[in-house]
PDB file of C-alpha atoms in Angstrom:
ATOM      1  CA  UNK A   1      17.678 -12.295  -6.577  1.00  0.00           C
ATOM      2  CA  UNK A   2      15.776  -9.186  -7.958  1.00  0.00           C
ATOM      3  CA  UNK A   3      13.543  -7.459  -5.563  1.00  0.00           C
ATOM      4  CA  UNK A   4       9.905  -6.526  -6.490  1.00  0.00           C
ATOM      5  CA  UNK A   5       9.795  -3.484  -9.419  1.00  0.00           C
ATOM      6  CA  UNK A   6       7.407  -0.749 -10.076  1.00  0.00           C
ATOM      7  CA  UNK A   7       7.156   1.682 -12.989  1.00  0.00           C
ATOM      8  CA  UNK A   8       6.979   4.435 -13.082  1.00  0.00           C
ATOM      9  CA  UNK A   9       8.162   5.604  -9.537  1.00  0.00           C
ATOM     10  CA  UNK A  10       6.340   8.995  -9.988  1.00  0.00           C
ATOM     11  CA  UNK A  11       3.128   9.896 -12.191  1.00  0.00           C
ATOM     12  CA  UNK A  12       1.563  13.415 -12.417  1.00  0.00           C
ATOM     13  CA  UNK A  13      -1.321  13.295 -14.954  1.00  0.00           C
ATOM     14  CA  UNK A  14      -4.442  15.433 -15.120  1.00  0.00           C
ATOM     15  CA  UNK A  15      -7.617  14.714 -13.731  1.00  0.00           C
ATOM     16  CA  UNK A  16      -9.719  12.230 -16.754  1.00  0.00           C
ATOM     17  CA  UNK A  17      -6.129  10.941 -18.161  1.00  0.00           C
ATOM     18  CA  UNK A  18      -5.173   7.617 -18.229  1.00  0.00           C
ATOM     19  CA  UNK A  19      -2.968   5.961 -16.685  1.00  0.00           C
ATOM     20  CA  UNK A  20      -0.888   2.708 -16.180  1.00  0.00           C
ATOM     21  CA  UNK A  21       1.066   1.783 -13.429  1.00  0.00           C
ATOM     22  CA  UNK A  22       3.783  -1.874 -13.511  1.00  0.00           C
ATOM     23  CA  UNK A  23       4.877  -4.089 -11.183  1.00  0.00           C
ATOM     24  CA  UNK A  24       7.418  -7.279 -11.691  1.00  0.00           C
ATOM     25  CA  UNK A  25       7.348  -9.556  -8.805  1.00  0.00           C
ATOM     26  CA  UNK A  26      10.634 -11.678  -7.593  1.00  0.00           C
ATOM     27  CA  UNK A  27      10.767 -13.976  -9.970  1.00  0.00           C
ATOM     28  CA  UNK A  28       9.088 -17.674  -8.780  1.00  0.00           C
ATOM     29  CA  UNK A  29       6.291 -15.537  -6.897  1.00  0.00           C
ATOM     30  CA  UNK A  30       2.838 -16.834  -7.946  1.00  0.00           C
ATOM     31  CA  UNK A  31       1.367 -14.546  -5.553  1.00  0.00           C
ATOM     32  CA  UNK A  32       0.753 -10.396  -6.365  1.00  0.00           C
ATOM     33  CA  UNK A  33      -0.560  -7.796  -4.728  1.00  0.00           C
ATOM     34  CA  UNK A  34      -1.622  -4.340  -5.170  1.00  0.00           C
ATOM     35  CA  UNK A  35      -1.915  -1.672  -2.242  1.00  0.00           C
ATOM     36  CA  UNK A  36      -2.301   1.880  -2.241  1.00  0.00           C
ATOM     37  CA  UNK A  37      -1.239   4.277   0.282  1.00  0.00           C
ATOM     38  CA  UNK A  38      -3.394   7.887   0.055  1.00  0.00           C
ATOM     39  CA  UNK A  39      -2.036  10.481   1.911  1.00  0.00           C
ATOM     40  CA  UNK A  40      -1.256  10.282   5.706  1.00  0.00           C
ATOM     41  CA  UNK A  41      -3.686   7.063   5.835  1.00  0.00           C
ATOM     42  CA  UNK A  42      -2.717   3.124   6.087  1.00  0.00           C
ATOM     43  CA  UNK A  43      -1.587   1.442   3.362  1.00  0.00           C
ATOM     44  CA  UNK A  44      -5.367  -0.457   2.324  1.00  0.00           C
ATOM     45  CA  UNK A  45      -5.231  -3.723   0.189  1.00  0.00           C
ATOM     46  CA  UNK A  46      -6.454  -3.048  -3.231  1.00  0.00           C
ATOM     47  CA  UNK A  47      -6.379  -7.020  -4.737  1.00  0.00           C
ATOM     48  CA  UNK A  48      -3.825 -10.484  -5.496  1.00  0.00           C
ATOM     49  CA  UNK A  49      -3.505 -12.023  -7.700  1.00  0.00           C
ATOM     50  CA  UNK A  50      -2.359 -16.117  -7.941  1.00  0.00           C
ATOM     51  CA  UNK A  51      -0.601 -16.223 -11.046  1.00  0.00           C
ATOM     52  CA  UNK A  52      -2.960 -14.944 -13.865  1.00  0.00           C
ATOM     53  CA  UNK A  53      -6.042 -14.918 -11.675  1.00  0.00           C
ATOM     54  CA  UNK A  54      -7.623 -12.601  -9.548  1.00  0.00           C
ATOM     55  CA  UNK A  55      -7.933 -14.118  -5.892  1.00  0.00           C
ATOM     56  CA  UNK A  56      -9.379 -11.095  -4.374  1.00  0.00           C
ATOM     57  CA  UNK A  57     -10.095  -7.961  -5.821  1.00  0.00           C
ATOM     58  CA  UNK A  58     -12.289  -6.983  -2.550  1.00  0.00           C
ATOM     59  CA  UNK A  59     -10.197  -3.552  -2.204  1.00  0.00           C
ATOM     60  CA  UNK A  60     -10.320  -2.185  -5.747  1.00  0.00           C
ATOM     61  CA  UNK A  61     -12.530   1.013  -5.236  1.00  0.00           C
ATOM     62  CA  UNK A  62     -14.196   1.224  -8.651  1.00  0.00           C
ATOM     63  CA  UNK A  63     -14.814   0.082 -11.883  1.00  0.00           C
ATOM     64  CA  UNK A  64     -12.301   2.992 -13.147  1.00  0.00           C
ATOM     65  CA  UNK A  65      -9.734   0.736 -11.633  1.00  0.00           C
ATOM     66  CA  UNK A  66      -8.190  -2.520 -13.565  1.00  0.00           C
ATOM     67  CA  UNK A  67      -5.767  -5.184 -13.016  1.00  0.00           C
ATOM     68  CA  UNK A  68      -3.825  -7.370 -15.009  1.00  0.00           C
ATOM     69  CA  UNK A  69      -1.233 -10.211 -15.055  1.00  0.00           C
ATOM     70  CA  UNK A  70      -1.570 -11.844 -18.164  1.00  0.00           C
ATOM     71  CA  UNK A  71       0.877 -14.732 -18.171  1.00  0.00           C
ATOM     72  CA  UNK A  72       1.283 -14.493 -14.012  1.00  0.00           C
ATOM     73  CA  UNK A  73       4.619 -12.484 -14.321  1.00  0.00           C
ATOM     74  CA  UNK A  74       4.351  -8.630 -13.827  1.00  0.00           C
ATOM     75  CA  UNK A  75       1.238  -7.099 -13.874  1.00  0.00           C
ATOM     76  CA  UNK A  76      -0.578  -3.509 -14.671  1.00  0.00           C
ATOM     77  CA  UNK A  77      -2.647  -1.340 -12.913  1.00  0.00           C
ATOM     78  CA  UNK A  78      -4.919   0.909 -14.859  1.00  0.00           C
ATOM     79  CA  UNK A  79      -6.783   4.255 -13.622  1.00  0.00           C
ATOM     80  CA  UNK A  80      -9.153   5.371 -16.393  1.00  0.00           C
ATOM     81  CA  UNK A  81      -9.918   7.922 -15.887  1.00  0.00           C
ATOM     82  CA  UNK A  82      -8.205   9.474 -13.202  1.00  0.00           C
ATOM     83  CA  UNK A  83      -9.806  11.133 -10.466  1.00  0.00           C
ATOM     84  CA  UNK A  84      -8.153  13.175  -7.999  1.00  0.00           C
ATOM     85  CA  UNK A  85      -9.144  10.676  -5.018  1.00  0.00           C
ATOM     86  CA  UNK A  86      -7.134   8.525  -6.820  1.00  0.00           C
ATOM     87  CA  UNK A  87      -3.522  10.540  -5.680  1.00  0.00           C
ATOM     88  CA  UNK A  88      -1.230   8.352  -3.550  1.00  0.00           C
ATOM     89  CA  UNK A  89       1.319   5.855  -3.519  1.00  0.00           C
ATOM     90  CA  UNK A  90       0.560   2.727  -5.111  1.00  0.00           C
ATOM     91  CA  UNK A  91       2.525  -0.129  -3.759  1.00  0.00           C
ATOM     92  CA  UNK A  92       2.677  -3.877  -5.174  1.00  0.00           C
ATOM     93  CA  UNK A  93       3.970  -6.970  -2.755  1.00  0.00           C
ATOM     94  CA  UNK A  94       4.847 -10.558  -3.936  1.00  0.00           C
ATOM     95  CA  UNK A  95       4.937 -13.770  -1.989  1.00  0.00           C
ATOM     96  CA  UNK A  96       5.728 -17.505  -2.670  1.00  0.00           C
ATOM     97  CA  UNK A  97       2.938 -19.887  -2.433  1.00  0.00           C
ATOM     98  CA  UNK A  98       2.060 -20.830   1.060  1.00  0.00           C
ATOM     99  CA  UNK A  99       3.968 -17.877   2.656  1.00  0.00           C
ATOM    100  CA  UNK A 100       2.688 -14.799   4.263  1.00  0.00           C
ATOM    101  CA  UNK A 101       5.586 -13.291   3.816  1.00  0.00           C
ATOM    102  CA  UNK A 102       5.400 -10.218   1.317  1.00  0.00           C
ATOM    103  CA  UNK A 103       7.953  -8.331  -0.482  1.00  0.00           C
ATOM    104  CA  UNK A 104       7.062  -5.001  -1.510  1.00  0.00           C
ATOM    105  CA  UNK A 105       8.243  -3.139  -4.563  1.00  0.00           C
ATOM    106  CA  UNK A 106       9.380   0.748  -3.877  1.00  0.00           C
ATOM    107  CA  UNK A 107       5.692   1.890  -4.985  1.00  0.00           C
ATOM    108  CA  UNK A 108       4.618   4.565  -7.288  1.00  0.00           C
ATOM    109  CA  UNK A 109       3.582   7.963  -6.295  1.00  0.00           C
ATOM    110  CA  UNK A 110       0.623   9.015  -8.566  1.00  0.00           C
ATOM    111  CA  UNK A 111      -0.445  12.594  -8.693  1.00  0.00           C
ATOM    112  CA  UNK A 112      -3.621  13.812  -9.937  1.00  0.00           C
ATOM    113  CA  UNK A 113      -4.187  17.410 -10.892  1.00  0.00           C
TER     114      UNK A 113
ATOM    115  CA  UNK B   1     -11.916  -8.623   9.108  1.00  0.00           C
ATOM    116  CA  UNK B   2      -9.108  -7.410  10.592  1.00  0.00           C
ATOM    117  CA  UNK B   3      -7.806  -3.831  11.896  1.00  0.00           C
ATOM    118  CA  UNK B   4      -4.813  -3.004  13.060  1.00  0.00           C
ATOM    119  CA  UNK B   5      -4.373   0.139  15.047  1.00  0.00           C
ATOM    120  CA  UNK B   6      -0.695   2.218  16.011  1.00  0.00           C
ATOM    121  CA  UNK B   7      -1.441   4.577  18.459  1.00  0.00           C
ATOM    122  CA  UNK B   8       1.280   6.905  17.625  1.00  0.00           C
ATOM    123  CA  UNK B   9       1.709   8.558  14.397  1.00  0.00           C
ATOM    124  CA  UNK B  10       4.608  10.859  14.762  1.00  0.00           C
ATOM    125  CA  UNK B  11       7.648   9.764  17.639  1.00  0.00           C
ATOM    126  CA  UNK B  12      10.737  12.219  18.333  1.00  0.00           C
ATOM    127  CA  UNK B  13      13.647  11.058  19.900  1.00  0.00           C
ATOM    128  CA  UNK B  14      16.992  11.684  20.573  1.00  0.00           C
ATOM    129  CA  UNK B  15      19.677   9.442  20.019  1.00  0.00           C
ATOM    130  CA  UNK B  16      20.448   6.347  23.047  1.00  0.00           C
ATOM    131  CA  UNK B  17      16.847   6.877  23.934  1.00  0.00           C
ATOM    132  CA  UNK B  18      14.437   3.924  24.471  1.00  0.00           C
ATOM    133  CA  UNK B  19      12.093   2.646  21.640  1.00  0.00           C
ATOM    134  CA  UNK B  20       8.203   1.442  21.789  1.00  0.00           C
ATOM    135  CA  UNK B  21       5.780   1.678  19.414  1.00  0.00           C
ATOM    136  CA  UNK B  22       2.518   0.356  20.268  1.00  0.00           C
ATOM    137  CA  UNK B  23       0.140  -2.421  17.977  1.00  0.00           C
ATOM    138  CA  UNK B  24      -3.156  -3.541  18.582  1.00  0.00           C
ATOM    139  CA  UNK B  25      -4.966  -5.844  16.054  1.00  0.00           C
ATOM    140  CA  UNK B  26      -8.423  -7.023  16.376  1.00  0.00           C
ATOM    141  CA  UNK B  27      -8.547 -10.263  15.387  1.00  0.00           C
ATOM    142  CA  UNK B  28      -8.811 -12.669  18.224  1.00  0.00           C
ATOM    143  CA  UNK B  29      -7.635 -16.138  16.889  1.00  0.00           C
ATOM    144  CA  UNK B  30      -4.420 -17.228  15.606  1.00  0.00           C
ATOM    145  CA  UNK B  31      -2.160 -14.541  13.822  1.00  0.00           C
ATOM    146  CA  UNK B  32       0.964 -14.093  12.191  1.00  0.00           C
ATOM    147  CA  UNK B  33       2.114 -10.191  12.871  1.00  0.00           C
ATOM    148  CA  UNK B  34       4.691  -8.272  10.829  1.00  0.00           C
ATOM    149  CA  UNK B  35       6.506  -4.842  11.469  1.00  0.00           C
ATOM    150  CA  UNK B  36       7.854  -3.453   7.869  1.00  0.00           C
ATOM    151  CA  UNK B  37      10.089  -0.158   7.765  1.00  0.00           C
ATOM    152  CA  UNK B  38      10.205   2.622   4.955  1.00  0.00           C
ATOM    153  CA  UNK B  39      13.642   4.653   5.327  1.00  0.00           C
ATOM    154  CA  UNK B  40      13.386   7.917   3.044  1.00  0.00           C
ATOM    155  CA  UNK B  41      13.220   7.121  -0.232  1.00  0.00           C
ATOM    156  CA  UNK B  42      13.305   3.363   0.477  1.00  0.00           C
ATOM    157  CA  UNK B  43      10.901   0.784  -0.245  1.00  0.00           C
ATOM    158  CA  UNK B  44       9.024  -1.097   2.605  1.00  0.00           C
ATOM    159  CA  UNK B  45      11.425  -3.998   4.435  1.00  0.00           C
ATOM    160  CA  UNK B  46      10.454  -6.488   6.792  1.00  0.00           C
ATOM    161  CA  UNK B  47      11.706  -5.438  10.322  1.00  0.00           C
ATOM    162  CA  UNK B  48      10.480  -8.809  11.795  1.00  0.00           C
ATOM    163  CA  UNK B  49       7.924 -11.517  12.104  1.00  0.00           C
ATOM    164  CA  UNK B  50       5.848 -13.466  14.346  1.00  0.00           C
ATOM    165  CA  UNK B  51       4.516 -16.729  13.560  1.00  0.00           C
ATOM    166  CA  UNK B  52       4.578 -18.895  16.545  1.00  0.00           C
ATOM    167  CA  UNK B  53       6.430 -20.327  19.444  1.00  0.00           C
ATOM    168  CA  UNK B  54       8.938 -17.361  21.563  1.00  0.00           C
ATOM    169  CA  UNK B  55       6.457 -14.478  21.741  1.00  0.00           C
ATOM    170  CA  UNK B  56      10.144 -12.176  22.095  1.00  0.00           C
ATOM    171  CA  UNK B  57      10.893 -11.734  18.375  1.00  0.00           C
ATOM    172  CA  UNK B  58      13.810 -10.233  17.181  1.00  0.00           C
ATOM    173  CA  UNK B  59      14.451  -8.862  14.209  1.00  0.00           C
ATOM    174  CA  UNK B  60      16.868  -6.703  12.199  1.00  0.00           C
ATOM    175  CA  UNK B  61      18.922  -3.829  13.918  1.00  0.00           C
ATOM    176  CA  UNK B  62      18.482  -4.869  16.968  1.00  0.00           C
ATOM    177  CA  UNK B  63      14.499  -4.223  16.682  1.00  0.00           C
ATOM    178  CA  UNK B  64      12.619  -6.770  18.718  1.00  0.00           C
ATOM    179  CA  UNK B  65       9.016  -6.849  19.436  1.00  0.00           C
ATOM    180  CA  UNK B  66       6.670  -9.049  22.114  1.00  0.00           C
ATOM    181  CA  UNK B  67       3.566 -10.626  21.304  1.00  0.00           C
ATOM    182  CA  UNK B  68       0.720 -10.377  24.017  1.00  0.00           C
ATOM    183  CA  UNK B  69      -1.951 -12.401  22.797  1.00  0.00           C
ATOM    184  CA  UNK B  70      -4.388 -11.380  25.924  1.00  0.00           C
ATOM    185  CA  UNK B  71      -4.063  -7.692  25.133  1.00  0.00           C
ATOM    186  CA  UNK B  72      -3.917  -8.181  21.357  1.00  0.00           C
ATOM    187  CA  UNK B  73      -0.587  -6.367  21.069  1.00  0.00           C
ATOM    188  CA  UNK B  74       2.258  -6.600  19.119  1.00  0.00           C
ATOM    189  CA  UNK B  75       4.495  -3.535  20.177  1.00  0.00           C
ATOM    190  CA  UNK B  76       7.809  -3.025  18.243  1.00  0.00           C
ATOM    191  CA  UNK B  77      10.435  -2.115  20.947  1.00  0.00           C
ATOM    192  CA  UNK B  78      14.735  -0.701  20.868  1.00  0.00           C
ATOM    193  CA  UNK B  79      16.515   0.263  23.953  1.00  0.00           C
ATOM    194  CA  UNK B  80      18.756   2.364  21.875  1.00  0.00           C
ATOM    195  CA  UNK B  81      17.750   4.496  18.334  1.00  0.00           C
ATOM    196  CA  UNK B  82      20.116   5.634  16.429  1.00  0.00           C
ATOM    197  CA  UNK B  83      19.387   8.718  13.908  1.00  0.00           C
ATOM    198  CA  UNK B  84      19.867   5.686  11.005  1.00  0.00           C
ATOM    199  CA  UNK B  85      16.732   4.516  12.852  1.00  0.00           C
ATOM    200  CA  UNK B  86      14.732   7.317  10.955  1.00  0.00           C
ATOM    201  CA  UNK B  87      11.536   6.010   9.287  1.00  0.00           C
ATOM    202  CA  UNK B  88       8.015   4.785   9.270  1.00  0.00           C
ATOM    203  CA  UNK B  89       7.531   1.692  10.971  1.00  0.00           C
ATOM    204  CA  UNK B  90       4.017   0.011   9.852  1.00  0.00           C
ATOM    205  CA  UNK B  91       2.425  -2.936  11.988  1.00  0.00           C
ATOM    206  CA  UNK B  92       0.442  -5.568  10.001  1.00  0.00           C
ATOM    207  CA  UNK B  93      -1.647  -8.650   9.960  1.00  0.00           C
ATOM    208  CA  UNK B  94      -2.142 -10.964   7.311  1.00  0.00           C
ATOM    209  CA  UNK B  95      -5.795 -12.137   7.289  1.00  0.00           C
ATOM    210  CA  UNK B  96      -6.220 -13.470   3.626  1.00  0.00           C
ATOM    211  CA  UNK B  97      -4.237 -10.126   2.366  1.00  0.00           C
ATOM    212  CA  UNK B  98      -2.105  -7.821   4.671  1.00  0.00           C
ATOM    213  CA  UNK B  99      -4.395  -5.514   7.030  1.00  0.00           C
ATOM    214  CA  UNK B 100      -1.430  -2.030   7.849  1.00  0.00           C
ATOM    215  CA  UNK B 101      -1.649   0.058  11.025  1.00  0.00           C
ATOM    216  CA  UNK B 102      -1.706   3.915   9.913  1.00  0.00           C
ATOM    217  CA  UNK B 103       2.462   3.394  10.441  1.00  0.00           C
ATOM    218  CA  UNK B 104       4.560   5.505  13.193  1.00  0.00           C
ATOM    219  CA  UNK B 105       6.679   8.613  11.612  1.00  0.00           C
ATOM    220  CA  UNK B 106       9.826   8.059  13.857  1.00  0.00           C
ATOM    221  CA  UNK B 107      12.466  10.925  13.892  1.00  0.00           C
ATOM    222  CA  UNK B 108      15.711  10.570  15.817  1.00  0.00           C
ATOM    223  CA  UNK B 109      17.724  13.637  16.493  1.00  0.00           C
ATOM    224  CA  UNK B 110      21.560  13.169  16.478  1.00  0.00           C
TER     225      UNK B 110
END
């Protein structure tokens, strides 16, 4: 069984750029979540997903943040535009239904210059 | 809500030495707890779980960790590290979506 993706594993963009981070989830997981990881703090809960729908996007910081997962399989992360509060790792976690049990994806380290 | 606290950020040890990292979570009801690991360059693992029952939980390479409801604790313990052992260890608590301790820097010296 696949473990959870993420692309791209690195990022450096400039500050106002765009840009989009993906995750694929083990296959069969209808739940998805997004985390983010800045520097030297805890890893913070950004939002899930339950298939195609947004369960709780309580953690997303702004409106230059957005989330997809049309269809309920992987999903996007978009940053537009990029601030440089917005550097860290960005890590995404899938579970089955009913489990607490997350799987995390190796994250993706976004840069902003 | 839910916060989750690990009171020590950056652990050096030498190899055979003794293991604890210490957990606190605020939440005073029932809780599942979870210790993940990130080795360099790795992606986060689950190190081991508590959900009920035992409140001694072992887990993977020979990690174990004890579950003190009365002091709200969840502290991640090995008698022996190895320098393999080499990682961040992050507590957490799912409450609706996972709630992460700042994670532990642990280096082992061969």
């Amino acid at each position: 069984e696949a473990g959870v993706t993420q692309f791209p594993s690195h990022s450096v963009i400039e500050k106002g750029q765009t840009v989009t981070l993906r995750c694929d989830p083990i296959s069969g997981h209808d739940n998805l979540y997004w985390y983010r990881r800045v520097m030297g703090k805890e890893i913070k809960f950004l939002l899930h997903f339950v298939k195609e729908s947004k369960q709780d996007e309580s953690g997303m910081p702004n409106n230059r943040f957005l989330a997809e997962r049309t269809g309920g399989t992987y999903s996007t992360l978009k940053v537009q535009p990029a601030e440089l509060e917005d550097s860290g790792v960005y890590f995404c976690a899938s579970s089955r239904t009913g489990s607490d049990t997350q799987y995390f994806g190796p994250g993706t380290r976004l840069t902003v210059l | 809500a839910q916060s989750v606290s690990q009171h020590n950020h950056h652990v050096i040890l030498s190899e055979a030495a003794s293991l604890e990292l210490g957990c606190n979570y605020s939440y005073g009801g029932t809780v599942n707890l979870f210790w993940y690991v990130q080795y360099p360059g790795q992606h986060l693992q689950l190190l081991l779980k508590y959900f009920s029952g035992d409140p001694l939980v072992k887990g993977i390479k020979g990690f174990e960790a004890e579950f003190i409801k009365s002091k709200f604790s969840f502290n991640l313990r090995k008698p022996s590290v190895q320098w393999s052992d080499t990682a961040e260890y992050f507590c957490a608590v799912p409450y609706n979506k996972f709630y992460f301790g700042s994670g532990t820097k642990l280096n082992v010296k061969p």
